[in-house]
Amino acid sequence: MKKGQELTGKVLYVNFPNKAVIETEEGLVTAKNALPGQEVKVRVIKNRKGKPEASVLEVIKEADDAVKAQCPHFGQCGGCTFLTMTYEKELKLKQEQAKKLLDTVVEPESYVWEPIKASPVFEGYRNKMEFSFGDEYKDGPLSLGMHKRGSFYDVVMTDSCYICDEDYRKILKSVRDYWADKGYKFFHKMRHEGYLRHLLVRKAVYSGEIMVALVTSSESNPDLTEFTDMLLSLDLKGKIVSILHTINDSTSDVVQSDRTDILYGRDYIEETILGLKFKISEFSFFQTNSRSAEVLYSAVRDFIGDLSEGGEPDKIVYDLYSGTGTITQLMSPVAKKVIGVEIVEEAVLAARDNTKLNGINNCEFICGDVLKAIDDIDQKPDFIILDPPRDGIHPKALPKILNYGVDRIVYISCKLTSLIRDLEPIQAAGYKVERAVCVDQFPWTGGIETIVLLSKK
């Protein structure tokens, strides 16, 4: 196959997270954004070492069991992948992808593989959305939404997004219309000029509290009183309790803060997970699907089991990469002490506030990189929980963690390929995979959470 060659073929299967294997008259080729059973036209973009990769030009024919996408933005927006599949078929595909990957590093029959746990909701499930300001085409009108599939620049106005609820859609449209009427420009990624950058919206599922954060550059300094009043006048099912203005002059396209001002209310919302209350600030890490998070954390507690074995809690537990301390607090009833380690200072401060909010006094939170922070902890662990970011555990931190030689480790992963990479040295250190299960935190997207229980041989 040659670069630029156009071929047609049928999708045989899709590997994690989004690599379709397509059978063509010239042989097998891989491409993103194609689904099992589709007949597609592709263009070869490279062929290295006999492994051709292509881009999908068009779907010639949908799979026989395809359904109509529930979202009008599907195909343009880069957010969702599986909206032309039934949810049952999506779950089956994700389960197969995870098992196939896990079996590359673990003997297939040596562990208990449990059925995937579905999300209790799969429409309007997001409790956080980060929208970008931009335009849908060069020099087009102001847009606010998600990046167009395969594009770094173009932004699709996702005012009918299926995975966030009606309040998000009303806020998004109102904010776009407000700034379009005012004539303000979006921050241009190449020229590094313009005012409007992002809109962050968080909504607690159980309390209904809403946070709206406008992220801009410091190029302009408009009075935001009218903007605040406009938001507060919206007819929403939830209640806005926090309106923030975050200034970000970074040249990179990330949501971060050089300074944040409170325009209305407070700088957090409150959510409840499994009976525990949590304050969630603008940059706090919190699972984006609150109802499925309860499924995830219940599964984690089940994997951990009874540490006290019927007696008084006497075990020291490390919760590494602890975020805002959700798992740390859920472990507190069955442990003598739980020590959470997290590098993001804001998350650590929130975790400490949350333990006070819930009246928990046997949790300690340390702010620092796991690689260095664990060297300074005097109390050695009896049990370790690992919930690292997408890239997994730092290769220099992993040997230190394994040197504790604890009997059991629970690893929670949001990126299967990182988990697979880390499992090899973990098993080489004498640990055996006992149980594994997937939890669908992110319906319609390629993401999946995987929990693995490891025990010392």
Short mmCIF file of C-alpha atoms in Angstrom, two decimals:
data_model
loop_
_atom_site.label_atom_id
_atom_site.label_comp_id
_atom_site.label_asym_id
_atom_site.label_seq_id
_atom_site.Cartn_x
_atom_site.Cartn_y
_atom_site.Cartn_z
CA MET A 1 0.00 0.00 0.00
CA LYS A 2 1.20 3.50 -0.86
CA LYS A 3 0.59 6.79 0.92
CA GLY A 4 -2.42 8.52 -0.61
CA GLN A 5 -3.93 5.32 -1.97
CA GLU A 6 -7.72 5.10 -1.55
CA LEU A 7 -9.34 1.79 -0.64
CA THR A 8 -12.68 0.39 0.44
CA GLY A 9 -13.21 -2.33 2.99
CA LYS A 10 -15.20 -3.69 5.90
CA VAL A 11 -14.39 -3.10 9.58
CA LEU A 12 -13.62 -6.44 11.20
CA TYR A 13 -13.13 -5.24 14.78
CA VAL A 14 -11.98 -2.23 16.82
CA ASN A 15 -9.03 -2.35 19.23
CA PHE A 16 -8.76 -0.08 22.26
CA PRO A 17 -9.31 2.76 22.27
CA ASN A 18 -10.36 3.62 18.72
CA LYS A 19 -8.34 1.63 16.18
CA ALA A 20 -10.51 -0.10 13.62
CA VAL A 21 -9.02 -3.00 11.68
CA ILE A 22 -10.35 -2.90 8.11
CA GLU A 23 -10.16 -5.66 5.54
CA THR A 24 -9.51 -4.27 2.03
CA GLU A 25 -8.61 -5.84 -1.30
CA GLU A 26 -4.98 -4.84 -0.58
CA GLY A 27 -4.93 -6.36 2.91
CA LEU A 28 -5.58 -5.12 6.47
CA VAL A 29 -5.34 -1.44 7.38
CA THR A 30 -6.09 0.43 10.64
CA ALA A 31 -8.02 3.68 10.99
CA LYS A 32 -9.68 5.75 13.70
CA ASN A 33 -13.38 6.54 13.92
CA ALA A 34 -14.83 3.45 12.28
CA LEU A 35 -17.11 0.87 13.91
CA PRO A 36 -17.51 -2.90 13.59
CA GLY A 37 -19.53 -3.96 10.56
CA GLN A 38 -19.22 -0.67 8.67
CA GLU A 39 -18.12 -0.57 5.04
CA VAL A 40 -15.78 2.42 4.66
CA LYS A 41 -13.64 4.28 2.16
CA VAL A 42 -10.18 5.15 3.49
CA ARG A 43 -7.01 6.92 2.38
CA VAL A 44 -3.63 5.49 3.40
CA ILE A 45 -1.69 8.11 5.40
CA LYS A 46 1.42 6.03 6.19
CA ASN A 47 2.79 2.54 5.90
CA ARG A 48 5.67 1.81 8.25
CA LYS A 49 7.08 -1.66 8.66
CA GLY A 50 4.17 -3.16 6.78
CA LYS A 51 1.57 -1.70 9.17
CA PRO A 52 -0.53 0.65 7.05
CA GLU A 53 -2.62 3.34 8.73
CA ALA A 54 -5.43 5.25 7.06
CA SER A 55 -8.01 7.96 7.61
CA VAL A 56 -11.71 7.35 7.00
CA LEU A 57 -13.04 9.38 4.07
CA GLU A 58 -16.65 8.20 4.25
CA VAL A 59 -18.90 5.48 5.60
CA ILE A 60 -20.27 3.73 2.52
CA LYS A 61 -22.61 1.50 4.49
CA GLU A 62 -23.48 1.34 8.16
CA ALA A 63 -23.37 -1.91 10.14
CA ASP A 64 -26.53 -4.01 9.80
CA ASP A 65 -27.46 -3.39 13.44
CA ALA A 66 -26.59 0.33 13.48
CA VAL A 67 -29.00 2.80 15.10
CA LYS A 68 -29.56 6.49 14.45
CA ALA A 69 -27.23 8.68 16.49
CA GLN A 70 -29.09 10.43 19.33
CA CYS A 71 -26.97 13.60 18.92
CA PRO A 72 -27.11 15.95 15.91
CA HIS A 73 -23.41 16.80 16.37
CA PHE A 74 -22.21 13.19 16.04
CA GLY A 75 -19.59 12.82 13.34
CA GLN A 76 -18.62 16.51 13.47
CA CYS A 77 -17.83 16.78 17.18
CA GLY A 78 -14.81 14.80 18.36
CA GLY A 79 -16.35 13.85 21.70
CA CYS A 80 -18.31 10.64 21.11
CA THR A 81 -17.45 7.48 19.18
CA PHE A 82 -20.22 4.89 19.61
CA LEU A 83 -23.50 6.77 19.14
CA THR A 84 -24.60 4.60 16.18
CA MET A 85 -24.37 1.49 18.37
CA THR A 86 -26.85 0.34 20.98
CA TYR A 87 -25.56 0.78 24.53
CA GLU A 88 -25.58 -2.99 25.03
CA LYS A 89 -23.35 -3.44 21.97
CA GLU A 90 -21.01 -0.68 23.16
CA LEU A 91 -20.60 -2.39 26.54
CA LYS A 92 -19.87 -5.69 24.82
CA LEU A 93 -17.24 -4.04 22.61
CA LYS A 94 -15.53 -2.31 25.56
CA GLN A 95 -15.50 -5.55 27.56
CA GLU A 96 -13.93 -7.42 24.64
CA GLN A 97 -11.31 -4.70 24.10
CA ALA A 98 -10.31 -4.71 27.77
CA LYS A 99 -10.13 -8.50 28.07
CA LYS A 100 -8.09 -8.78 24.86
CA LEU A 101 -5.53 -6.27 26.16
CA LEU A 102 -5.38 -7.72 29.67
CA ASP A 103 -4.79 -11.21 28.31
CA THR A 104 -1.62 -10.01 26.56
CA VAL A 105 0.11 -9.70 29.96
CA VAL A 106 -1.94 -12.02 32.20
CA GLU A 107 -2.65 -15.72 31.69
CA PRO A 108 -6.29 -15.67 30.46
CA GLU A 109 -7.59 -18.42 32.76
CA SER A 110 -5.63 -17.38 35.84
CA TYR A 111 -7.92 -14.62 37.12
CA VAL A 112 -11.61 -13.90 37.63
CA TRP A 113 -12.94 -11.67 34.85
CA GLU A 114 -16.22 -10.10 35.95
CA PRO A 115 -18.97 -8.74 33.67
CA ILE A 116 -18.66 -5.06 32.80
CA LYS A 117 -20.65 -2.71 35.02
CA ALA A 118 -22.87 -0.35 33.05
CA SER A 119 -23.41 3.31 33.82
CA PRO A 120 -26.81 3.82 35.51
CA VAL A 121 -27.36 6.75 33.11
CA PHE A 122 -26.09 7.32 29.59
CA GLU A 123 -27.86 10.55 28.57
CA GLY A 124 -26.91 13.90 30.09
CA TYR A 125 -24.56 12.14 32.51
CA ARG A 126 -21.64 14.59 32.54
CA ASN A 127 -21.08 16.65 35.70
CA LYS A 128 -18.34 18.72 34.08
CA MET A 129 -17.85 20.16 30.59
CA GLU A 130 -15.01 22.28 29.23
CA PHE A 131 -16.16 24.18 26.15
CA SER A 132 -13.85 26.12 23.83
CA PHE A 133 -14.44 29.45 22.09
CA GLY A 134 -13.51 29.52 18.41
CA ASP A 135 -15.10 29.36 14.98
CA GLU A 136 -16.45 26.45 12.93
CA TYR A 137 -14.48 27.59 9.89
CA LYS A 138 -11.77 30.17 9.24
CA ASP A 139 -13.02 33.72 9.91
CA GLY A 140 -16.50 32.38 10.71
CA PRO A 141 -18.82 33.69 13.45
CA LEU A 142 -18.05 33.07 17.11
CA SER A 143 -18.66 29.48 18.19
CA LEU A 144 -18.61 27.81 21.60
CA GLY A 145 -18.50 24.07 22.07
CA MET A 146 -16.26 21.10 21.31
CA HIS A 147 -13.41 20.72 18.84
CA LYS A 148 -14.36 19.35 15.45
CA ARG A 149 -13.28 15.75 14.97
CA GLY A 150 -9.67 15.66 13.78
CA SER A 151 -9.21 19.42 14.04
CA PHE A 152 -7.05 21.47 16.39
CA TYR A 153 -8.69 24.76 15.43
CA ASP A 154 -12.34 24.40 14.38
CA VAL A 155 -14.99 24.43 17.15
CA VAL A 156 -18.46 22.91 16.73
CA MET A 157 -21.33 24.75 18.45
CA THR A 158 -22.57 21.78 20.53
CA ASP A 159 -25.79 23.32 21.85
CA SER A 160 -27.64 19.99 21.56
CA CYS A 161 -24.93 17.77 23.12
CA TYR A 162 -26.40 14.40 24.17
CA ILE A 163 -24.07 13.66 27.09
CA CYS A 164 -24.73 16.86 29.04
CA ASP A 165 -28.14 17.96 30.27
CA GLU A 166 -30.41 20.84 29.32
CA ASP A 167 -28.87 23.29 31.81
CA TYR A 168 -25.46 22.98 30.14
CA ARG A 169 -27.02 23.55 26.73
CA LYS A 170 -28.88 26.67 27.89
CA ILE A 171 -25.77 28.11 29.54
CA LEU A 172 -23.59 27.40 26.49
CA LYS A 173 -25.99 29.04 24.02
CA SER A 174 -26.61 32.06 26.26
CA VAL A 175 -22.89 32.65 26.84
CA ARG A 176 -22.08 32.36 23.12
CA ASP A 177 -24.91 34.74 22.15
CA TYR A 178 -23.91 37.24 24.84
CA TRP A 179 -20.29 37.54 23.70
CA ALA A 180 -21.16 37.39 20.00
CA ASP A 181 -23.48 40.40 20.52
CA LYS A 182 -20.68 42.24 22.34
CA GLY A 183 -18.30 41.59 19.44
CA TYR A 184 -15.48 40.03 21.46
CA LYS A 185 -12.98 37.76 19.71
CA PHE A 186 -11.82 34.31 20.76
CA PHE A 187 -8.19 33.68 21.72
CA HIS A 188 -6.37 32.66 18.55
CA LYS A 189 -4.06 29.71 19.16
CA MET A 190 -1.42 30.77 16.63
CA ARG A 191 -1.46 34.56 17.01
CA HIS A 192 -1.96 34.40 20.80
CA GLU A 193 -4.41 37.26 20.73
CA GLY A 194 -8.10 37.54 21.58
CA TYR A 195 -10.11 37.54 24.82
CA LEU A 196 -12.43 34.50 25.06
CA ARG A 197 -10.81 31.11 25.76
CA HIS A 198 -13.02 28.54 27.51
CA LEU A 199 -16.25 28.04 29.41
CA LEU A 200 -16.15 25.50 32.23
CA VAL A 201 -19.47 24.29 33.66
CA ARG A 202 -19.85 21.89 36.58
CA LYS A 203 -23.17 20.61 37.91
CA ALA A 204 -23.63 18.37 40.93
CA VAL A 205 -26.11 15.59 40.08
CA TYR A 206 -27.52 15.16 43.57
CA SER A 207 -27.55 18.75 44.85
CA GLY A 208 -28.22 20.44 41.50
CA GLU A 209 -25.62 23.12 42.30
CA ILE A 210 -23.99 24.69 39.24
CA MET A 211 -20.63 26.41 38.74
CA VAL A 212 -19.93 28.54 35.66
CA ALA A 213 -16.34 29.65 35.02
CA LEU A 214 -15.50 32.01 32.16
CA VAL A 215 -11.85 31.63 31.13
CA THR A 216 -10.31 34.56 29.26
CA SER A 217 -6.98 36.20 28.52
CA SER A 218 -6.12 39.53 30.13
CA GLU A 219 -6.31 41.31 26.76
CA SER A 220 -9.54 43.11 27.70
CA ASN A 221 -11.09 44.13 30.99
CA PRO A 222 -14.87 44.44 30.52
CA ASP A 223 -17.30 44.91 33.38
CA LEU A 224 -18.75 41.43 33.94
CA THR A 225 -21.75 42.53 36.02
CA GLU A 226 -24.17 42.33 33.07
CA PHE A 227 -22.73 38.91 32.11
CA THR A 228 -23.28 37.65 35.68
CA ASP A 229 -26.83 38.98 35.77
CA MET A 230 -27.57 37.28 32.43
CA LEU A 231 -26.48 33.90 33.81
CA LEU A 232 -28.50 34.32 37.00
CA SER A 233 -31.62 35.16 34.99
CA LEU A 234 -31.58 31.83 33.11
CA ASP A 235 -34.44 29.40 33.75
CA LEU A 236 -32.53 26.31 34.85
CA LYS A 237 -33.46 23.07 36.58
CA GLY A 238 -30.38 23.36 38.80
CA LYS A 239 -29.18 26.42 40.72
CA ILE A 240 -26.14 28.52 39.95
CA VAL A 241 -24.19 28.97 43.19
CA SER A 242 -20.81 29.91 41.71
CA ILE A 243 -19.78 32.22 38.86
CA LEU A 244 -16.04 32.64 38.36
CA HIS A 245 -13.79 34.62 36.05
CA THR A 246 -10.46 32.92 35.41
CA ILE A 247 -7.65 34.74 33.64
CA ASN A 248 -5.25 32.54 31.69
CA ASP A 249 -2.45 34.04 29.58
CA SER A 250 -0.72 30.75 28.87
CA THR A 251 0.06 30.12 25.19
CA SER A 252 -0.97 26.46 25.49
CA ASP A 253 -4.58 25.42 24.92
CA VAL A 254 -5.34 24.28 28.47
CA VAL A 255 -7.76 25.47 31.12
CA GLN A 256 -5.63 26.89 33.90
CA SER A 257 -5.59 29.93 36.16
CA ASP A 258 -3.25 32.87 36.52
CA ARG A 259 -5.95 34.51 38.65
CA THR A 260 -9.54 33.64 39.50
CA ASP A 261 -12.15 36.13 40.71
CA ILE A 262 -15.50 35.20 42.23
CA LEU A 263 -18.24 37.08 40.36
CA TYR A 264 -21.08 35.49 42.31
CA GLY A 265 -21.54 33.08 45.22
CA ARG A 266 -18.65 30.83 46.21
CA ASP A 267 -15.78 29.03 44.51
CA TYR A 268 -17.15 25.48 44.87
CA ILE A 269 -20.21 23.26 44.51
CA GLU A 270 -21.19 20.34 46.74
CA GLU A 271 -21.85 16.78 45.58
CA THR A 272 -22.72 13.59 47.48
CA ILE A 273 -21.19 10.20 46.65
CA LEU A 274 -22.19 7.10 48.63
CA GLY A 275 -23.37 9.23 51.54
CA LEU A 276 -20.23 11.39 51.71
CA LYS A 277 -20.23 15.09 50.85
CA PHE A 278 -17.59 16.66 48.64
CA LYS A 279 -16.71 20.26 47.86
CA ILE A 280 -15.71 20.50 44.20
CA SER A 281 -13.75 23.56 43.07
CA GLU A 282 -12.97 24.75 39.54
CA PHE A 283 -9.92 22.55 39.04
CA SER A 284 -10.70 19.69 41.43
CA PHE A 285 -10.41 16.22 39.94
CA PHE A 286 -13.75 14.48 40.34
CA GLN A 287 -15.23 11.63 38.34
CA THR A 288 -17.24 13.16 35.49
CA ASN A 289 -20.18 10.76 35.89
CA SER A 290 -21.47 10.99 39.48
CA ARG A 291 -23.93 8.09 39.30
CA SER A 292 -21.45 5.74 37.67
CA ALA A 293 -18.77 6.92 40.13
CA GLU A 294 -20.89 5.31 42.86
CA VAL A 295 -20.79 2.05 40.89
CA LEU A 296 -17.01 2.38 40.49
CA TYR A 297 -16.31 3.10 44.16
CA SER A 298 -18.67 0.36 45.32
CA ALA A 299 -16.73 -2.08 43.13
CA VAL A 300 -13.44 -0.82 44.61
CA ARG A 301 -14.75 -1.38 48.15
CA ASP A 302 -15.83 -4.88 47.14
CA PHE A 303 -12.36 -5.64 45.74
CA ILE A 304 -10.71 -4.33 48.90
CA GLY A 305 -12.90 -6.42 51.20
CA ASP A 306 -12.73 -6.42 54.98
CA LEU A 307 -9.25 -5.27 55.99
CA SER A 308 -9.99 -5.68 59.67
CA GLU A 309 -11.24 -9.27 59.20
CA GLY A 310 -14.03 -8.73 61.74
CA GLY A 311 -11.87 -7.11 64.42
CA GLU A 312 -10.89 -3.54 65.14
CA PRO A 313 -9.47 -1.68 62.10
CA ASP A 314 -5.72 -1.90 62.47
CA LYS A 315 -4.36 -1.48 58.94
CA ILE A 316 -2.50 1.45 57.36
CA VAL A 317 -3.70 2.14 53.82
CA TYR A 318 -1.96 4.23 51.19
CA ASP A 319 -4.22 5.89 48.61
CA LEU A 320 -1.72 7.05 46.00
CA TYR A 321 -2.86 9.67 43.47
CA SER A 322 -5.76 10.42 45.80
CA GLY A 323 -7.26 13.49 44.07
CA THR A 324 -9.89 15.10 46.27
CA GLY A 325 -9.81 12.08 48.59
CA THR A 326 -12.96 10.22 47.56
CA ILE A 327 -11.48 6.72 47.88
CA THR A 328 -9.42 7.80 50.90
CA GLN A 329 -12.58 8.68 52.81
CA LEU A 330 -14.48 5.60 51.63
CA MET A 331 -11.66 3.49 53.11
CA SER A 332 -11.71 5.26 56.48
CA PRO A 333 -14.28 2.97 58.21
CA VAL A 334 -12.22 -0.20 57.59
CA ALA A 335 -8.72 1.16 58.26
CA LYS A 336 -6.79 2.47 61.23
CA LYS A 337 -5.43 5.26 59.05
CA VAL A 338 -5.59 6.17 55.36
CA ILE A 339 -2.81 8.29 53.86
CA GLY A 340 -3.57 10.01 50.55
CA VAL A 341 -0.81 11.37 48.32
CA GLU A 342 -1.65 13.85 45.56
CA ILE A 343 0.51 16.31 43.60
CA VAL A 344 -2.22 18.91 42.90
CA GLU A 345 -2.28 21.32 45.86
CA GLU A 346 -5.85 22.47 45.23
CA ALA A 347 -7.05 18.86 45.29
CA VAL A 348 -5.25 18.22 48.59
CA LEU A 349 -6.79 21.30 50.19
CA ALA A 350 -10.22 20.19 48.97
CA ALA A 351 -9.62 16.68 50.34
CA ARG A 352 -8.79 18.07 53.78
CA ASP A 353 -11.92 20.23 53.70
CA ASN A 354 -14.00 17.23 52.65
CA THR A 355 -12.85 15.10 55.59
CA LYS A 356 -13.88 17.90 57.97
CA LEU A 357 -17.21 18.16 56.15
CA ASN A 358 -17.81 14.44 56.70
CA GLY A 359 -16.45 14.29 60.27
CA ILE A 360 -13.64 11.87 59.35
CA ASN A 361 -10.49 12.04 61.46
CA ASN A 362 -8.33 9.08 60.39
CA CYS A 363 -7.31 10.39 56.95
CA GLU A 364 -4.09 12.29 56.22
CA PHE A 365 -3.37 14.03 52.92
CA ILE A 366 0.13 14.79 51.68
CA CYS A 367 0.77 17.18 48.81
CA GLY A 368 3.60 15.98 46.60
CA ASP A 369 4.76 13.74 43.80
CA VAL A 370 4.28 10.08 44.73
CA LEU A 371 7.86 9.42 43.52
CA LYS A 372 9.29 11.60 46.31
CA ALA A 373 6.49 11.93 48.88
CA ILE A 374 6.39 8.27 49.94
CA ASP A 375 10.04 8.49 51.05
CA ASP A 376 9.00 10.83 53.85
CA ILE A 377 6.08 8.81 55.25
CA ASP A 378 7.05 7.09 58.51
CA GLN A 379 4.10 4.68 58.70
CA LYS A 380 4.45 1.78 56.28
CA PRO A 381 1.34 0.51 54.47
CA ASP A 382 -0.49 -2.77 54.90
CA PHE A 383 -2.55 -2.18 51.75
CA ILE A 384 -2.09 0.09 48.71
CA ILE A 385 -4.65 1.65 46.36
CA LEU A 386 -3.36 3.03 43.07
CA ASP A 387 -5.50 5.41 41.03
CA PRO A 388 -2.96 7.16 38.77
CA PRO A 389 -3.63 9.68 35.99
CA ARG A 390 -3.98 8.54 32.37
CA ASP A 391 -0.26 8.05 31.85
CA GLY A 392 -0.04 5.55 34.70
CA ILE A 393 2.61 5.30 37.40
CA HIS A 394 6.01 6.94 37.01
CA PRO A 395 8.47 4.13 36.18
CA LYS A 396 10.80 5.25 38.99
CA ALA A 397 7.95 5.39 41.53
CA LEU A 398 6.66 1.88 40.80
CA PRO A 399 9.67 -0.02 42.28
CA LYS A 400 9.40 2.05 45.47
CA ILE A 401 5.71 1.17 45.77
CA LEU A 402 6.37 -2.52 45.15
CA ASN A 403 9.22 -2.61 47.68
CA TYR A 404 6.69 -2.23 50.51
CA GLY A 405 5.70 -5.82 49.74
CA VAL A 406 2.08 -5.41 50.84
CA ASP A 407 -0.17 -8.46 50.52
CA ARG A 408 -2.74 -6.78 48.27
CA ILE A 409 -2.91 -3.88 45.81
CA VAL A 410 -5.95 -2.46 44.04
CA TYR A 411 -5.15 -0.64 40.79
CA ILE A 412 -7.82 1.62 39.24
CA SER A 413 -7.04 2.68 35.69
CA CYS A 414 -8.74 5.11 33.30
CA LYS A 415 -6.40 4.16 30.45
CA LEU A 416 -6.03 0.47 29.66
CA THR A 417 -2.72 0.75 27.83
CA SER A 418 -1.09 2.39 30.86
CA LEU A 419 -2.45 -0.37 33.10
CA ILE A 420 -1.08 -3.07 30.77
CA ARG A 421 2.35 -1.44 30.79
CA ASP A 422 2.42 -1.21 34.61
CA LEU A 423 1.16 -4.75 35.16
CA GLU A 424 4.29 -6.30 33.68
CA PRO A 425 6.73 -4.98 36.36
CA ILE A 426 4.09 -5.48 39.07
CA GLN A 427 3.75 -9.16 38.18
CA ALA A 428 7.52 -9.49 37.84
CA ALA A 429 7.76 -8.29 41.47
CA GLY A 430 5.71 -11.31 42.57
CA TYR A 431 2.11 -10.10 42.36
CA LYS A 432 -0.71 -12.06 40.75
CA VAL A 433 -3.89 -10.65 39.19
CA GLU A 434 -6.81 -12.12 41.15
CA ARG A 435 -9.85 -10.22 39.84
CA ALA A 436 -10.60 -7.61 37.20
CA VAL A 437 -13.68 -5.68 36.13
CA CYS A 438 -14.53 -2.73 33.87
CA VAL A 439 -16.88 0.09 34.85
CA ASP A 440 -18.32 2.29 32.12
CA GLN A 441 -17.83 5.82 33.35
CA PHE A 442 -17.94 7.36 29.89
CA PRO A 443 -20.85 6.08 27.74
CA TRP A 444 -20.54 6.68 23.95
CA THR A 445 -16.81 7.49 24.18
CA GLY A 446 -13.78 5.22 23.94
CA GLY A 447 -12.96 5.56 27.65
CA ILE A 448 -13.40 2.86 30.27
CA GLU A 449 -12.36 2.40 33.92
CA THR A 450 -10.73 -0.90 34.89
CA ILE A 451 -10.18 -2.22 38.42
CA VAL A 452 -7.62 -4.93 39.13
CA LEU A 453 -6.96 -6.75 42.42
CA LEU A 454 -3.41 -8.00 42.84
CA SER A 455 -2.10 -10.25 45.61
CA LYS A 456 1.42 -11.21 46.61
CA LYS A 457 2.22 -14.76 45.50
#
